[in-house]
Amino acid sequence: MAAQSAKVAGEQPWVRHTIDNSSQGADGVRLADVNGDGLQDITTGWEEGGKIRVYLNPGAARATEPWPAVNVGDVAKPEDAVFADLDGDGSMDVVSSTEGETRKMFVHWAPKSKDRYLDEAAWKTEALSASVDLVRWMFALPMQIDGMHGTDLFAGAKDEGAKIGWFQSPENPRDLAAWKWRPLYEAGWIMSLLPVDLDGDGDLDVLASDRKGPRRGALWLENPGAEQAASAEWKERRIGPAGEYEAMFLTIADLDRDWLDDVLIADRRGPLRYHRRTKFSPASWETHLIELPPNTGTGKSVAVGDIDLDDKPDIVFSCENAFGGKAGVMWMSYRKAATDAIWDGHPISGPQGIKFDLVKLLDLDDDGDLDVLTCEERDNLGVVWYENPLR
């Protein structure tokens, strides 16, 4: 079927499908193929409900139904949950980060037998000792850092004592008392951590957004290499100005198709920040502002993909504070160039939903266009996806 115009593809809200709304305060969607079937599965922390849940993607034929799910642990005030096979046994565990007065990170150990993956009784929850009562944990990034033992964990926090740092895996990753915390950067409120080789030296650096404090904005920490990761400085590199805006979630994508990956960030108090990369080495950036359409909430998350199949990148964004009939999820297409300040806005969620979170773009119904996966935690829409009407 030929691609349709942007107007035909989406001037009405998209159909919403509910994956799960059984708890309270769904707070983020993180993806991985946990059972090797080639489909992206989901883990989510429910902040008010205190649940960490996993959802197995049932495939296109059943994607519009509630997904098979398991509660893998109960923790207070979870802010993030992410998949990671920490002990290398082939089963994907889940790591959760908690804020409030809990101030812990937890490992939810998956059953070794994949036949029991949806058996709640087969999961085991333990606290990561070095994280206990240290800070209010906000986000985790599983990543092999030092080339030894199992998968390590980058983590970010908020408020007093907040840091970006990493937990170094010991020889026996199951010994959670043996993990070592290695702080790197004094933070205000970390929203995003992404693994990206930004300097092209073959190892993964860490791209981050910091929401609060005098150094709020976008930055990356330069990986000194596996042999020095635990002893050398990870140099702080800035992307755009520091201290000027409230940086929420970010993404990396080549928005202007010049073969250099750019960084886009949602700003809670203003337009999207488009940090266009102008030079690979040394890394150089110029900042453009992209206004949100009228009658939306405040910026929360951003993703890039070709929504209307016209071979040009589009932007999908989510919002908080979408009260009074304002839109909480929309997509935008540019008119002349990616650096335009004003893009054309198109509805996705309509007026339902108040506080949305991370947005992910993937073809859940296998019809050749990108759908939008997210969650909403105030109207308790839960974990949902919106079906692209293009095809």
GROMACS .gro file of C-alpha atoms in nm:
model
  391
    1MET     CA    1   0.000   0.000   0.000
    2ALA     CA    2   0.144   0.338  -0.096
    3ALA     CA    3   0.236   0.580   0.180
    4GLN     CA    4  -0.034   0.832   0.256
    5SER     CA    5   0.009   1.199   0.334
    6ALA     CA    6   0.066   1.311   0.691
    7LYS     CA    7  -0.285   1.459   0.707
    8VAL     CA    8  -0.453   1.136   0.595
    9ALA     CA    9  -0.230   0.933   0.826
   10GLY     CA   10  -0.327   1.100   1.147
   11GLU     CA   11  -0.549   1.402   1.208
   12GLN     CA   12  -0.762   1.202   1.451
   13PRO     CA   13  -0.638   1.039   1.774
   14TRP     CA   14  -0.499   0.692   1.721
   15VAL     CA   15  -0.666   0.382   1.859
   16ARG     CA   16  -0.527   0.298   2.205
   17HIS     CA   17  -0.462  -0.062   2.312
   18THR     CA   18  -0.408  -0.153   2.677
   19ILE     CA   19  -0.128  -0.394   2.763
   20ASP     CA   20  -0.191  -0.365   3.138
   21ASN     CA   21  -0.372  -0.128   3.374
   22SER     CA   22  -0.389  -0.359   3.675
   23SER     CA   23  -0.184  -0.146   3.917
   24GLN     CA   24  -0.120   0.223   3.985
   25GLY     CA   25   0.134   0.467   3.843
   26ALA     CA   26   0.300   0.293   3.546
   27ASP     CA   27   0.639   0.462   3.521
   28GLY     CA   28   0.837   0.384   3.208
   29VAL     CA   29   0.873   0.110   2.947
   30ARG     CA   30   1.208  -0.063   2.888
   31LEU     CA   31   1.246  -0.325   2.614
   32ALA     CA   32   1.433  -0.648   2.541
   33ASP     CA   33   1.366  -0.981   2.372
   34VAL     CA   34   1.367  -1.201   2.682
   35ASN     CA   35   1.256  -1.530   2.526
   36GLY     CA   36   1.437  -1.527   2.193
   37ASP     CA   37   1.128  -1.506   1.972
   38GLY     CA   38   1.243  -1.190   1.795
   39LEU     CA   39   0.979  -0.971   1.961
   40GLN     CA   40   1.038  -0.688   2.206
   41ASP     CA   41   0.909  -0.756   2.558
   42ILE     CA   42   0.850  -0.492   2.826
   43THR     CA   43   0.932  -0.431   3.189
   44THR     CA   44   0.766  -0.152   3.389
   45GLY     CA   45   0.774  -0.026   3.744
   46TRP     CA   46   0.441   0.083   3.893
   47GLU     CA   47   0.536   0.369   4.128
   48GLU     CA   48   0.221   0.396   4.337
   49GLY     CA   49   0.131   0.028   4.313
   50GLY     CA   50   0.480  -0.089   4.413
   51LYS     CA   51   0.489  -0.357   4.145
   52ILE     CA   52   0.766  -0.454   3.903
   53ARG     CA   53   0.607  -0.632   3.609
   54VAL     CA   54   0.719  -0.802   3.287
   55TYR     CA   55   0.507  -0.836   2.974
   56LEU     CA   56   0.577  -1.093   2.703
   57ASN     CA   57   0.498  -0.973   2.352
   58PRO     CA   58   0.233  -1.214   2.217
   59GLY     CA   59   0.292  -1.123   1.852
   60ALA     CA   60   0.096  -0.915   1.604
   61ALA     CA   61  -0.217  -1.130   1.603
   62ARG     CA   62  -0.273  -1.079   1.977
   63ALA     CA   63  -0.096  -0.747   2.035
   64THR     CA   64  -0.424  -0.558   2.084
   65GLU     CA   65  -0.516  -0.780   2.381
   66PRO     CA   66  -0.369  -0.759   2.734
   67TRP     CA   67  -0.024  -0.919   2.719
   68PRO     CA   68   0.088  -1.222   2.923
   69ALA     CA   69   0.243  -1.075   3.237
   70VAL     CA   70   0.417  -1.161   3.562
   71ASN     CA   71   0.480  -0.963   3.880
   72VAL     CA   72   0.854  -1.015   3.939
   73GLY     CA   73   0.880  -0.821   4.266
   74ASP     CA   74   0.717  -0.580   4.509
   75VAL     CA   75   0.915  -0.268   4.605
   76ALA     CA   76   0.813   0.074   4.732
   77LYS     CA   77   0.833   0.374   4.498
   78PRO     CA   78   0.991   0.214   4.191
   79GLU     CA   79   1.102   0.477   3.942
   80ASP     CA   80   1.259   0.253   3.676
   81ALA     CA   81   1.287  -0.110   3.576
   82VAL     CA   82   1.520  -0.254   3.312
   83PHE     CA   83   1.614  -0.598   3.179
   84ALA     CA   84   1.964  -0.740   3.235
   85ASP     CA   85   2.106  -1.092   3.255
   86LEU     CA   86   2.334  -1.008   3.547
   87ASP     CA   87   2.445  -1.363   3.633
   88GLY     CA   88   2.489  -1.482   3.274
   89ASP     CA   89   2.260  -1.782   3.309
   90GLY     CA   90   2.069  -1.701   2.990
   91SER     CA   91   1.755  -1.580   3.167
   92MET     CA   92   1.681  -1.209   3.161
   93ASP     CA   93   1.664  -1.061   3.512
   94VAL     CA   94   1.516  -0.721   3.600
   95VAL     CA   95   1.683  -0.435   3.790
   96SER     CA   96   1.460  -0.177   3.958
   97SER     CA   97   1.551   0.166   4.096
   98THR     CA   98   1.356   0.322   4.381
   99GLU     CA   99   1.330   0.674   4.516
  100GLY     CA  100   1.124   0.812   4.806
  101GLU     CA  101   1.247   0.679   5.138
  102THR     CA  102   1.326   0.337   4.990
  103ARG     CA  103   1.656   0.450   4.832
  104LYS     CA  104   1.759   0.111   4.701
  105MET     CA  105   1.822  -0.074   4.379
  106PHE     CA  106   1.687  -0.425   4.355
  107VAL     CA  107   1.771  -0.726   4.142
  108HIS     CA  108   1.478  -0.946   4.052
  109TRP     CA  109   1.640  -1.278   3.966
  110ALA     CA  110   1.461  -1.461   3.686
  111PRO     CA  111   1.403  -1.837   3.697
  112LYS     CA  112   1.666  -2.030   3.501
  113SER     CA  113   1.397  -2.232   3.328
  114LYS     CA  114   1.227  -2.018   3.063
  115ASP     CA  115   0.920  -2.238   3.106
  116ARG     CA  116   0.874  -2.073   3.447
  117TYR     CA  117   0.935  -1.714   3.334
  118LEU     CA  118   0.572  -1.621   3.396
  119ASP     CA  119   0.564  -1.801   3.731
  120GLU     CA  120   0.571  -1.530   3.999
  121ALA     CA  121   0.686  -1.777   4.265
  122ALA     CA  122   0.999  -1.858   4.063
  123TRP     CA  123   1.136  -1.500   4.086
  124LYS     CA  124   1.355  -1.379   4.374
  125THR     CA  125   1.408  -1.016   4.480
  126GLU     CA  126   1.722  -0.892   4.657
  127ALA     CA  127   1.864  -0.546   4.729
  128LEU     CA  128   2.197  -0.442   4.578
  129SER     CA  129   2.389  -0.378   4.900
  130ALA     CA  130   2.601  -0.083   4.785
  131SER     CA  131   2.287   0.104   4.680
  132VAL     CA  132   2.105   0.085   5.013
  133ASP     CA  133   2.013   0.425   5.166
  134LEU     CA  134   2.267   0.600   4.943
  135VAL     CA  135   2.051   0.824   4.720
  136ARG     CA  136   1.712   0.840   4.551
  137TRP     CA  137   1.768   0.612   4.252
  138MET     CA  138   1.606   0.714   3.923
  139PHE     CA  139   1.745   0.522   3.626
  140ALA     CA  140   1.972   0.225   3.549
  141LEU     CA  141   2.170   0.120   3.243
  142PRO     CA  142   2.310  -0.236   3.220
  143MET     CA  143   2.643  -0.223   3.038
  144GLN     CA  144   2.968  -0.420   3.025
  145ILE     CA  145   3.224  -0.163   3.137
  146ASP     CA  146   3.545  -0.319   3.269
  147GLY     CA  147   3.563  -0.629   3.049
  148MET     CA  148   3.549  -0.858   3.351
  149HIS     CA  149   3.291  -1.084   3.513
  150GLY     CA  150   2.927  -1.009   3.435
  151THR     CA  151   2.726  -0.710   3.320
  152ASP     CA  152   2.790  -0.392   3.519
  153LEU     CA  153   2.528  -0.129   3.600
  154PHE     CA  154   2.534   0.244   3.537
  155ALA     CA  155   2.290   0.432   3.757
  156GLY     CA  156   2.168   0.786   3.812
  157ALA     CA  157   1.990   0.953   4.103
  158LYS     CA  158   1.825   1.278   4.214
  159ASP     CA  159   1.829   1.528   4.503
  160GLU     CA  160   2.083   1.531   4.788
  161GLY     CA  161   2.401   1.340   4.709
  162ALA     CA  162   2.283   1.251   4.358
  163LYS     CA  163   2.541   1.103   4.126
  164ILE     CA  164   2.594   0.923   3.800
  165GLY     CA  165   2.813   0.624   3.864
  166TRP     CA  166   2.840   0.253   3.809
  167PHE     CA  167   2.817  -0.066   4.006
  168GLN     CA  168   3.107  -0.298   3.925
  169SER     CA  169   3.009  -0.663   3.898
  170PRO     CA  170   3.212  -0.907   4.110
  171GLU     CA  171   3.334  -1.250   4.004
  172ASN     CA  172   3.011  -1.396   4.138
  173PRO     CA  173   2.734  -1.153   4.030
  174ARG     CA  174   2.488  -1.333   4.259
  175ASP     CA  175   2.683  -1.204   4.558
  176LEU     CA  176   2.513  -0.866   4.576
  177ALA     CA  177   2.721  -0.763   4.878
  178ALA     CA  178   3.035  -0.777   4.663
  179TRP     CA  179   2.931  -0.522   4.402
  180LYS     CA  180   3.128  -0.192   4.420
  181TRP     CA  181   2.981   0.155   4.366
  182ARG     CA  182   3.202   0.390   4.162
  183PRO     CA  183   3.062   0.748   4.148
  184LEU     CA  184   3.159   0.969   3.853
  185TYR     CA  185   2.947   1.283   3.823
  186GLU     CA  186   2.765   1.505   4.074
  187ALA     CA  187   2.408   1.529   3.950
  188GLY     CA  188   2.085   1.712   4.016
  189TRP     CA  189   1.820   1.475   3.882
  190ILE     CA  190   1.917   1.220   3.621
  191MET     CA  191   1.647   1.136   3.366
  192SER     CA  192   1.827   0.946   3.088
  193LEU     CA  193   2.132   0.723   3.050
  194LEU     CA  194   2.212   0.585   2.704
  195PRO     CA  195   2.511   0.380   2.583
  196VAL     CA  196   2.664   0.548   2.276
  197ASP     CA  197   3.016   0.553   2.130
  198LEU     CA  198   3.026   0.928   2.088
  199ASP     CA  199   3.397   0.962   2.018
  200GLY     CA  200   3.432   0.666   1.782
  201ASP     CA  201   3.704   0.491   1.981
  202GLY     CA  202   3.526   0.155   1.996
  203ASP     CA  203   3.393   0.164   2.352
  204LEU     CA  204   3.060   0.285   2.484
  205ASP     CA  205   3.035   0.625   2.646
  206VAL     CA  206   2.733   0.730   2.852
  207LEU     CA  207   2.495   0.997   2.727
  208ALA     CA  208   2.284   1.158   3.000
  209SER     CA  209   2.023   1.422   3.073
  210ASP     CA  210   2.032   1.604   3.406
  211ARG     CA  211   1.710   1.780   3.501
  212LYS     CA  212   1.805   1.996   3.800
  213GLY     CA  213   2.089   2.204   3.936
  214PRO     CA  214   2.343   2.446   3.791
  215ARG     CA  215   2.473   2.190   3.538
  216ARG     CA  216   2.136   2.070   3.415
  217GLY     CA  217   2.115   1.984   3.047
  218ALA     CA  218   2.278   1.724   2.824
  219LEU     CA  219   2.621   1.571   2.872
  220TRP     CA  220   2.825   1.262   2.806
  221LEU     CA  221   3.089   1.086   3.010
  222GLU     CA  222   3.388   0.969   2.807
  223ASN     CA  223   3.478   0.606   2.869
  224PRO     CA  224   3.854   0.582   2.944
  225GLY     CA  225   3.860   0.217   2.832
  226ALA     CA  226   3.798  -0.113   3.007
  227GLU     CA  227   4.139  -0.132   3.173
  228GLN     CA  228   4.105   0.213   3.330
  229ALA     CA  229   3.728   0.229   3.378
  230ALA     CA  230   3.749   0.174   3.753
  231SER     CA  231   4.049   0.401   3.818
  232ALA     CA  232   4.062   0.685   3.564
  233GLU     CA  233   3.840   0.992   3.528
  234TRP     CA  234   3.544   0.972   3.294
  235LYS     CA  235   3.569   1.319   3.140
  236GLU     CA  236   3.251   1.525   3.137
  237ARG     CA  237   3.161   1.655   2.791
  238ARG     CA  238   2.873   1.899   2.749
  239ILE     CA  239   2.617   1.907   2.469
  240GLY     CA  240   2.469   2.252   2.440
  241PRO     CA  241   2.445   2.501   2.725
  242ALA     CA  242   2.440   2.401   3.091
  243GLY     CA  243   2.194   2.541   3.343
  244GLU     CA  244   1.946   2.691   3.097
  245TYR     CA  245   1.661   2.440   3.079
  246GLU     CA  246   1.493   2.150   3.258
  247ALA     CA  247   1.616   1.848   3.063
  248MET     CA  248   1.380   1.552   3.065
  249PHE     CA  249   1.426   1.234   2.859
  250LEU     CA  250   1.654   1.244   2.556
  251THR     CA  251   1.713   1.040   2.244
  252ILE     CA  252   1.986   1.019   1.981
  253ALA     CA  253   1.905   1.013   1.610
  254ASP     CA  254   2.023   1.157   1.279
  255LEU     CA  255   1.739   1.404   1.244
  256ASP     CA  256   1.878   1.596   0.946
  257ARG     CA  257   2.018   1.290   0.760
  258ASP     CA  258   2.375   1.423   0.744
  259TRP     CA  259   2.529   1.098   0.881
  260LEU     CA  260   2.594   1.254   1.221
  261ASP     CA  261   2.377   1.154   1.516
  262ASP     CA  262   2.202   1.443   1.688
  263VAL     CA  263   2.061   1.466   2.041
  264LEU     CA  264   1.700   1.568   2.110
  265ILE     CA  265   1.572   1.648   2.457
  266ALA     CA  266   1.230   1.727   2.595
  267ASP     CA  267   1.229   2.042   2.808
  268ARG     CA  268   0.970   2.054   3.084
  269ARG     CA  269   0.940   2.432   3.059
  270GLY     CA  270   0.973   2.502   2.689
  271PRO     CA  271   1.038   2.378   2.336
  272LEU     CA  272   1.227   2.064   2.242
  273ARG     CA  273   1.602   2.106   2.231
  274TYR     CA  274   1.757   1.984   1.907
  275HIS     CA  275   2.133   1.960   1.955
  276ARG     CA  276   2.251   1.913   1.598
  277ARG     CA  277   2.593   1.754   1.568
  278THR     CA  278   2.804   1.957   1.326
  279LYS     CA  279   3.137   1.776   1.355
  280PHE     CA  280   3.235   1.425   1.459
  281SER     CA  281   3.582   1.494   1.596
  282PRO     CA  282   3.609   1.685   1.811
  283ALA     CA  283   3.239   1.652   1.884
  284SER     CA  284   3.067   1.984   1.809
  285TRP     CA  285   2.702   2.081   1.841
  286GLU     CA  286   2.465   2.366   1.757
  287THR     CA  287   2.133   2.409   1.936
  288HIS     CA  288   1.795   2.465   1.772
  289LEU     CA  289   1.458   2.500   1.944
  290ILE     CA  290   1.150   2.317   1.815
  291GLU     CA  291   0.825   2.450   1.957
  292LEU     CA  292   0.562   2.211   2.088
  293PRO     CA  293   0.223   2.247   1.917
  294PRO     CA  294  -0.047   2.447   2.098
  295ASN     CA  295  -0.266   2.283   2.361
  296THR     CA  296  -0.016   2.022   2.480
  297GLY     CA  297   0.119   1.937   2.821
  298THR     CA  298   0.481   1.992   2.923
  299GLY     CA  299   0.758   1.798   2.751
  300LYS     CA  300   0.858   1.459   2.896
  301SER     CA  301   1.000   1.220   2.634
  302VAL     CA  302   1.097   1.227   2.267
  303ALA     CA  303   1.157   0.969   1.994
  304VAL     CA  304   1.241   0.989   1.622
  305GLY     CA  305   1.106   0.774   1.338
  306ASP     CA  306   0.934   0.793   1.000
  307ILE     CA  307   0.571   0.792   1.116
  308ASP     CA  308   0.403   0.868   0.781
  309LEU     CA  309   0.646   0.673   0.558
  310ASP     CA  310   0.749   0.974   0.352
  311ASP     CA  311   1.122   0.900   0.398
  312LYS     CA  312   1.168   1.194   0.636
  313PRO     CA  313   1.226   1.165   1.012
  314ASP     CA  314   0.937   1.268   1.233
  315ILE     CA  315   0.928   1.340   1.607
  316VAL     CA  316   0.701   1.173   1.861
  317PHE     CA  317   0.683   1.336   2.204
  318SER     CA  318   0.504   1.272   2.532
  319CYS     CA  319   0.396   1.515   2.802
  320GLU     CA  320   0.318   1.561   3.167
  321ASN     CA  321   0.055   1.809   3.289
  322ALA     CA  322  -0.184   1.738   3.003
  323PHE     CA  323  -0.481   1.867   3.200
  324GLY     CA  324  -0.807   2.009   3.071
  325GLY     CA  325  -0.819   1.829   2.739
  326LYS     CA  326  -0.460   1.900   2.639
  327ALA     CA  327  -0.272   1.642   2.433
  328GLY     CA  328  -0.029   1.411   2.610
  329VAL     CA  329   0.124   1.234   2.307
  330MET     CA  330   0.167   1.379   1.957
  331TRP     CA  331   0.386   1.349   1.651
  332MET     CA  332   0.536   1.628   1.441
  333SER     CA  333   0.656   1.656   1.081
  334TYR     CA  334   0.880   1.932   0.951
  335ARG     CA  335   0.791   2.157   0.659
  336LYS     CA  336   1.122   2.257   0.500
  337ALA     CA  337   1.408   2.140   0.722
  338ALA     CA  338   1.475   1.963   1.051
  339THR     CA  339   1.604   2.291   1.192
  340ASP     CA  340   1.262   2.457   1.153
  341ALA     CA  341   1.136   2.612   1.476
  342ILE     CA  342   0.775   2.527   1.390
  343TRP     CA  343   0.678   2.174   1.287
  344ASP     CA  344   0.330   2.051   1.198
  345GLY     CA  345   0.163   1.875   1.491
  346HIS     CA  346  -0.057   1.566   1.462
  347PRO     CA  347  -0.257   1.388   1.735
  348ILE     CA  348  -0.186   1.048   1.882
  349SER     CA  349  -0.339   1.021   2.230
  350GLY     CA  350  -0.609   1.285   2.207
  351PRO     CA  351  -0.722   1.434   2.540
  352GLN     CA  352  -0.711   1.112   2.745
  353GLY     CA  353  -0.420   1.087   2.985
  354ILE     CA  354  -0.235   1.342   3.199
  355LYS     CA  355   0.117   1.219   3.273
  356PHE     CA  356   0.295   1.009   3.012
  357ASP     CA  357   0.650   0.874   3.022
  358LEU     CA  358   0.908   0.721   2.787
  359VAL     CA  359   0.791   0.670   2.428
  360LYS     CA  360   0.915   0.383   2.212
  361LEU     CA  361   0.850   0.339   1.839
  362LEU     CA  362   0.802  -0.011   1.700
  363ASP     CA  363   0.570  -0.196   1.464
  364LEU     CA  364   0.359  -0.396   1.709
  365ASP     CA  365   0.092  -0.508   1.463
  366ASP     CA  366   0.339  -0.600   1.185
  367ASP     CA  367   0.172  -0.384   0.921
  368GLY     CA  368   0.483  -0.192   0.814
  369ASP     CA  369   0.440   0.135   1.004
  370LEU     CA  370   0.559   0.250   1.345
  371ASP     CA  371   0.325   0.235   1.642
  372VAL     CA  372   0.384   0.422   1.970
  373LEU     CA  373   0.439   0.242   2.301
  374THR     CA  374   0.430   0.433   2.630
  375CYS     CA  375   0.265   0.442   2.971
  376GLU     CA  376   0.050   0.687   3.164
  377GLU     CA  377   0.040   0.714   3.542
  378ARG     CA  378  -0.220   0.971   3.652
  379ASP     CA  379  -0.539   0.868   3.470
  380ASN     CA  380  -0.414   0.511   3.516
  381LEU     CA  381  -0.424   0.428   3.148
  382GLY     CA  382  -0.132   0.203   3.237
  383VAL     CA  383   0.100   0.045   2.980
  384VAL     CA  384  -0.049   0.122   2.640
  385TRP     CA  385   0.027   0.140   2.271
  386TYR     CA  386  -0.125   0.356   2.001
  387GLU     CA  387  -0.192   0.201   1.660
  388ASN     CA  388  -0.062   0.402   1.366
  389PRO     CA  389  -0.360   0.445   1.130
  390LEU     CA  390  -0.144   0.475   0.818
  391ARG     CA  391  -0.200   0.116   0.713
   0.00000   0.00000   0.00000
